mmCIF file of C-alpha atoms in Angstrom:
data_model
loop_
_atom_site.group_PDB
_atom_site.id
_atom_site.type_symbol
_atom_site.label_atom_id
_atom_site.label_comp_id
_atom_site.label_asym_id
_atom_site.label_seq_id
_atom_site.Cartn_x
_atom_site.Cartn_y
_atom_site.Cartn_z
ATOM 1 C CA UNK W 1 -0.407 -4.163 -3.122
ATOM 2 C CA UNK W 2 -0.036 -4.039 -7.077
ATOM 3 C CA UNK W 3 3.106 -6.814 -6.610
ATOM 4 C CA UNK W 4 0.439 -9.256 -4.272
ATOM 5 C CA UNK W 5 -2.299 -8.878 -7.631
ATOM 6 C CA UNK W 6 0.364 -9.548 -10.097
ATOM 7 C CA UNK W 7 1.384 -12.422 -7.833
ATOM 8 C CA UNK W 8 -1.755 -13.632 -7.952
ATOM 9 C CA UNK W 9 -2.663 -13.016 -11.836
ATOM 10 C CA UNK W 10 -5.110 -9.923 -11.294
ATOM 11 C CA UNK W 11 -1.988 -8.379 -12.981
ATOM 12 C CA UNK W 12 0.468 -9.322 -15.167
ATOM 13 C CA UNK W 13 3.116 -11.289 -13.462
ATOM 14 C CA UNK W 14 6.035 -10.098 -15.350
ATOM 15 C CA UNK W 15 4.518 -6.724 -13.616
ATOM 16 C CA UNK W 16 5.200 -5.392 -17.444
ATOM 17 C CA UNK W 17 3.389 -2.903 -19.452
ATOM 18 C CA UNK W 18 -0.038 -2.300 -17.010
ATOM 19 C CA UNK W 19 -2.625 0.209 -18.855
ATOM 20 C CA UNK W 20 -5.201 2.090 -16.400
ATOM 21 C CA UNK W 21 -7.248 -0.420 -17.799
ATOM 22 C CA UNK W 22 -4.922 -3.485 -17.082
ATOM 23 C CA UNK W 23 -4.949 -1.873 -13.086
ATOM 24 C CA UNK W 24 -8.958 -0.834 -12.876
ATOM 25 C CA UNK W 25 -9.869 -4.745 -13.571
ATOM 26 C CA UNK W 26 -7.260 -5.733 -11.249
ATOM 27 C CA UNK W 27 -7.860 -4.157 -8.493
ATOM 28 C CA UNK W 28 -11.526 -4.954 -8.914
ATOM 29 C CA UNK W 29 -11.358 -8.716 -9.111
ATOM 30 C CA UNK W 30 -8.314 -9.094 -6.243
ATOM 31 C CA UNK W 31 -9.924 -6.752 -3.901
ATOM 32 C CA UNK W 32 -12.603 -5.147 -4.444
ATOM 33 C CA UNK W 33 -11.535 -2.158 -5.085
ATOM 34 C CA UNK W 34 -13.618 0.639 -7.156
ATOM 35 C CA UNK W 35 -12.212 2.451 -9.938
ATOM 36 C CA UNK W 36 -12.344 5.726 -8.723
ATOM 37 C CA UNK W 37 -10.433 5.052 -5.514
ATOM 38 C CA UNK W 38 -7.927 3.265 -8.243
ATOM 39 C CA UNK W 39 -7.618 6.278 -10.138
ATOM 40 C CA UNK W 40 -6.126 7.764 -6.763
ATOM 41 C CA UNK W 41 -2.555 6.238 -7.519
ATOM 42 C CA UNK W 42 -3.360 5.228 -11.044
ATOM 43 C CA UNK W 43 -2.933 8.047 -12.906
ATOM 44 C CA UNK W 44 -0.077 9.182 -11.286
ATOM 45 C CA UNK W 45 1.343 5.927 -12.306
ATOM 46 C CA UNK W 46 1.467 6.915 -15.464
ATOM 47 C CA UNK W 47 3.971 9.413 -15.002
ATOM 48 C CA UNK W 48 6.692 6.899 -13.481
ATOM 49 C CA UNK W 49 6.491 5.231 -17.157
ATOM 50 C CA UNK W 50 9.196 4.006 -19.313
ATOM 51 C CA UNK W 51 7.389 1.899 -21.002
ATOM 52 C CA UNK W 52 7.803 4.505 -24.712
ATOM 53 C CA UNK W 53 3.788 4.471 -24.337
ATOM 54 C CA UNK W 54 2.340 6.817 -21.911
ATOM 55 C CA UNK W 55 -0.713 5.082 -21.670
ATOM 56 C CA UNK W 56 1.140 1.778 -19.950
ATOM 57 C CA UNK W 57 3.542 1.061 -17.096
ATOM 58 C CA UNK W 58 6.045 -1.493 -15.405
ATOM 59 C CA UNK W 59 5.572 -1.634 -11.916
ATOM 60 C CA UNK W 60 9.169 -1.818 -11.207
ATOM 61 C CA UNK W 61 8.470 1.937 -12.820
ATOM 62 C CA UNK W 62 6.522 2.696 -9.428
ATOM 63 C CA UNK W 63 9.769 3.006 -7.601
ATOM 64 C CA UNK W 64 10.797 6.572 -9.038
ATOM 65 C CA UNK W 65 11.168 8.393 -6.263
ATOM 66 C CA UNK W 66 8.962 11.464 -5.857
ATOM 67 C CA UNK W 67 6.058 10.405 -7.971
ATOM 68 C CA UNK W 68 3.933 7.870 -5.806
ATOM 69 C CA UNK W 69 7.092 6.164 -4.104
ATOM 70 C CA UNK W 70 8.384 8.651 -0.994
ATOM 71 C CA UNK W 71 10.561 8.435 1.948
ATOM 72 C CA UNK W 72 9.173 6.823 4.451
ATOM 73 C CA UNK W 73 7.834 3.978 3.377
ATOM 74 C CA UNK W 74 6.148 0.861 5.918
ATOM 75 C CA UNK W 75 8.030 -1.247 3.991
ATOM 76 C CA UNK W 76 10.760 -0.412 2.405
ATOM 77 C CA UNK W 77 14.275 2.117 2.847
ATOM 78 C CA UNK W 78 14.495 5.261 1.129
ATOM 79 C CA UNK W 79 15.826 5.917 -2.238
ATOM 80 C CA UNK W 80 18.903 7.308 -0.378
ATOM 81 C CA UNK W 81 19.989 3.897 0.539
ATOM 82 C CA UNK W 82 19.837 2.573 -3.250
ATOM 83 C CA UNK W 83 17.220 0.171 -2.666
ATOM 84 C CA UNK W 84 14.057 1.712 -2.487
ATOM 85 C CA UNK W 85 12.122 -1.334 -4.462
ATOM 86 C CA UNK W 86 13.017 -4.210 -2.515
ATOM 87 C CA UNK W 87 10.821 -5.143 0.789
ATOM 88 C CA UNK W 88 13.199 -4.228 3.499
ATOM 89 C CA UNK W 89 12.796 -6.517 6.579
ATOM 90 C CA UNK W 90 14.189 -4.490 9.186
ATOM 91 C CA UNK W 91 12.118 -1.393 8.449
ATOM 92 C CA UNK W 92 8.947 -3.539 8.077
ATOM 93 C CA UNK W 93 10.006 -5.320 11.743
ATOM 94 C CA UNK W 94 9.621 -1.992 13.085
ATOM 95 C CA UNK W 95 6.389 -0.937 12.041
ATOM 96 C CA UNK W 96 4.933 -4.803 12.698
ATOM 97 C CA UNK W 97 6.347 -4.199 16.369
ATOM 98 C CA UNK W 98 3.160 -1.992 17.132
ATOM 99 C CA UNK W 99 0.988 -5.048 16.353
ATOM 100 C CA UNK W 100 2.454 -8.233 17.256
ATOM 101 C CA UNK W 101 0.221 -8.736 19.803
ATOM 102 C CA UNK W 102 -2.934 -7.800 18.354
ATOM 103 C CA UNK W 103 -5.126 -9.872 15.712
ATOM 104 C CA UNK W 104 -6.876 -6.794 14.232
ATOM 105 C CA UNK W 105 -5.232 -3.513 13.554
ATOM 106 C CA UNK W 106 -7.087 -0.067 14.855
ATOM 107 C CA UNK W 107 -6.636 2.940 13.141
ATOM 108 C CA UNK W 108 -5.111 4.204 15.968
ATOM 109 C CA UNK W 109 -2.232 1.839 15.864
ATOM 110 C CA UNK W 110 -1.836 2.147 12.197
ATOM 111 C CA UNK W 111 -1.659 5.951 12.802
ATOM 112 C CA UNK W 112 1.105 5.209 15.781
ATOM 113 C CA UNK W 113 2.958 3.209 13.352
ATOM 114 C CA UNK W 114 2.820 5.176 10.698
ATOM 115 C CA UNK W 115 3.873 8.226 12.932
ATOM 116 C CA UNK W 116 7.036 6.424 14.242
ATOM 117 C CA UNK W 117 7.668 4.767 11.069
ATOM 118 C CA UNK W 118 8.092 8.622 9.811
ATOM 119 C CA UNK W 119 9.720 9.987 12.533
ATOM 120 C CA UNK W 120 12.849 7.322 12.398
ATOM 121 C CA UNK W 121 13.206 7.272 8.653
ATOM 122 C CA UNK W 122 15.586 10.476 8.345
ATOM 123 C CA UNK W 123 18.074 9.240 10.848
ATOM 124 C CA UNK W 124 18.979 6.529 8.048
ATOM 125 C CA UNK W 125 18.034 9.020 5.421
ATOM 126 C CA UNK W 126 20.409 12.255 5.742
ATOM 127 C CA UNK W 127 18.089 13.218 2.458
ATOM 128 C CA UNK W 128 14.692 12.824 3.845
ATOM 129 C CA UNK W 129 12.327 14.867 1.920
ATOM 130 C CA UNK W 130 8.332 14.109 2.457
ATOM 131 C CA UNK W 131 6.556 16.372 -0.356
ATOM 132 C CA UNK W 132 3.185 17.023 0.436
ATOM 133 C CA UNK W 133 2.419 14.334 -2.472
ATOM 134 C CA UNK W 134 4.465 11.809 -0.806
ATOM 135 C CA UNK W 135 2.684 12.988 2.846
ATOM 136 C CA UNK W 136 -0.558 11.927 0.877
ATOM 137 C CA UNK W 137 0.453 8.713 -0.360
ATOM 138 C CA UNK W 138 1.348 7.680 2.729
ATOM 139 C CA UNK W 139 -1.996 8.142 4.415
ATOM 140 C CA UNK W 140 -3.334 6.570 1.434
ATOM 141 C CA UNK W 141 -1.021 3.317 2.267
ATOM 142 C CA UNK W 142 -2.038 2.923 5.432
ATOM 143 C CA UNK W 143 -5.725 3.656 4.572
ATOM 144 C CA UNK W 144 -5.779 0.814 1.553
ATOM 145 C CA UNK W 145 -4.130 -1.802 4.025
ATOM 146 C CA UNK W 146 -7.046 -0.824 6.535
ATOM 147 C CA UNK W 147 -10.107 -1.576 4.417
ATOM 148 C CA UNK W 148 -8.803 -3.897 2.319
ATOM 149 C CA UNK W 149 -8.317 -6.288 5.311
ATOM 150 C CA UNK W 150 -11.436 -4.734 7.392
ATOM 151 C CA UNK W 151 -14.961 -5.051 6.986
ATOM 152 C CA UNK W 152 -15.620 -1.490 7.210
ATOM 153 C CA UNK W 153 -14.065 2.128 7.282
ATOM 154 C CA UNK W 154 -13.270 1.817 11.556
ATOM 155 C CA UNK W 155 -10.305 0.238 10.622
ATOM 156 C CA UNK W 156 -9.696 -3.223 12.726
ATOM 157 C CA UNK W 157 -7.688 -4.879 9.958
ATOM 158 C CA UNK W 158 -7.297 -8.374 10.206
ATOM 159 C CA UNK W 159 -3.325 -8.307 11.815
ATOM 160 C CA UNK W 160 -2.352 -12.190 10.011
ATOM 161 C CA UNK W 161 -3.754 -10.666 6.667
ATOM 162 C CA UNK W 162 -1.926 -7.602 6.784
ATOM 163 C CA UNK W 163 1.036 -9.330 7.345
ATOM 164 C CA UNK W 164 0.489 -11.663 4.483
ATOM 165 C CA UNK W 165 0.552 -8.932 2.130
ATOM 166 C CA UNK W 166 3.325 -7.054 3.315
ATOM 167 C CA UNK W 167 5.610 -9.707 4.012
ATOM 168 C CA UNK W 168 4.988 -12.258 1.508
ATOM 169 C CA UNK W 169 2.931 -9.871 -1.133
ATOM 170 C CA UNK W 170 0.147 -12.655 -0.967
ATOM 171 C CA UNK W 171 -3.608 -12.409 -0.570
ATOM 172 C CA UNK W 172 -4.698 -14.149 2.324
ATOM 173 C CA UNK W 173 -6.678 -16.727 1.061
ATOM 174 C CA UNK W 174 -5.493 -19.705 2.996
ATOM 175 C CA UNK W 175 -6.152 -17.437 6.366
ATOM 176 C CA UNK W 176 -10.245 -16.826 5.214
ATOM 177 C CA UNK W 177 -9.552 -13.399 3.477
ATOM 178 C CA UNK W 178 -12.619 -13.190 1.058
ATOM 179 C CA UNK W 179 -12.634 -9.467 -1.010
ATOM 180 C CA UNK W 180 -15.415 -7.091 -0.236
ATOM 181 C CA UNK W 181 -18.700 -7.704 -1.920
ATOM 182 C CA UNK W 182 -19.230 -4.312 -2.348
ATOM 183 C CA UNK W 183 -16.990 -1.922 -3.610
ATOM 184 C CA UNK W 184 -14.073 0.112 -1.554
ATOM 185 C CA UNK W 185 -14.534 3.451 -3.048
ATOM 186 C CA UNK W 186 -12.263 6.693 -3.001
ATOM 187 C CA UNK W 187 -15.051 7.582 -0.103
ATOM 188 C CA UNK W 188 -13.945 4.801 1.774
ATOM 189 C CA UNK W 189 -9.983 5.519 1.119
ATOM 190 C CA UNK W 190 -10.516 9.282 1.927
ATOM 191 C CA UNK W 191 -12.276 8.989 5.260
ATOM 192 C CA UNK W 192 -9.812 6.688 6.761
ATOM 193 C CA UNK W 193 -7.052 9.233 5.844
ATOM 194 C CA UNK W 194 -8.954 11.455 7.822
ATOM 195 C CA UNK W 195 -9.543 9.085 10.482
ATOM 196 C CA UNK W 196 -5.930 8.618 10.430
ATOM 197 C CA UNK W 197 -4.961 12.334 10.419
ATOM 198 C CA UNK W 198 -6.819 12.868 13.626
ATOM 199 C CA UNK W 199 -4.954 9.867 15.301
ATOM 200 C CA UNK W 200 -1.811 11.293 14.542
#
């Protein structure tokens, strides 16, 4: 997500030296989203920095692994492989297989993907280690796709727009994306996690 705003401007596109600030306004004007459901990942952003200010980070920082970054990812390998930053098109191909024939995404199927994404990642990753922080981000992932490209918290994400983000980290404009007129707040974020969680 933070790589399709800097694309886009909302962030800077040398993805160098973001304050909480920097992200808060961001998020805001590309999606929508409110700054306490920002704070979720923001914070702990801070402590991937190596900027020498601990108020700022890259976002090429966000790939330390264990901090917000985990195994398991719906788009990308594990740290184990020595690429953990770069949008991996294989691993992507299999969680995209669950929808390829659908145009809106359920939180059931996002659940199913996310499940199988999870359950094929250590035979590539003799390492695989999901801490219960990176078990939390990873609802949180599949929650933010979900109502960012929804019109509500019953999931039903708009499949072409999810796409777009993930595989060419680009808001769906040209598709009729148009960012919530009201806020997606940590409420929203949480209850699809639990939505999710019971699908599981």
């Amino acid at each position: 997500m933070v790589n399709t705003l800097a694309n886009h401007g909302y962030l800077p596109r040398n993805g160098q030296n973001v304050s909480l600030a920097r992200l808060i306004t961001g998020l805001k004007k590309g999606v929508n989203l409110a700054p306490d459901a920002t704070l979720l990942v923001g914070i702990k952003a801070l402590q991937t920095s190596t900027t020498g200010n601990p108020l700022t980070f890259h976002l090429d920082d966000l790939a330390k692994h264990g901090v917000i970054e985990h195994d398991g990812s719906l788009s990308r390998n594990d740290a184990y492989s020595g690429d953990n930053h770069s949008f991996a098109p294989e691993t992507w191909a299999a969680v995209a297989a669950h929808f390829r024939d659908l145009d809106t995404i359920s939180v059931e199927t996002a659940a199913q993907a996310r499940k199988d994404r999870l359950a094929t990642a250590p035979k590539a990753n003799p390492d695989f280690d999901l801490t219960t922080d990176g078990n939390r981000f990873s609802f949180i992932e599949t929650a933010l796709y979900l109502r960012v490209f929804s019109q509500g918290i019953d999931g039903n994400a708009r499949t072409e727009w999810v796409r777009s983000m993930f595989e060419h980290e680009r808001l769906p404009f040209e598709e009729g994306f148009k960012r919530s007129e009201t806020p997606l707040t940590i409420s929203d974020i949480l209850a699809l996690v639990e939505k999710i969680k019971a699908a599981t």
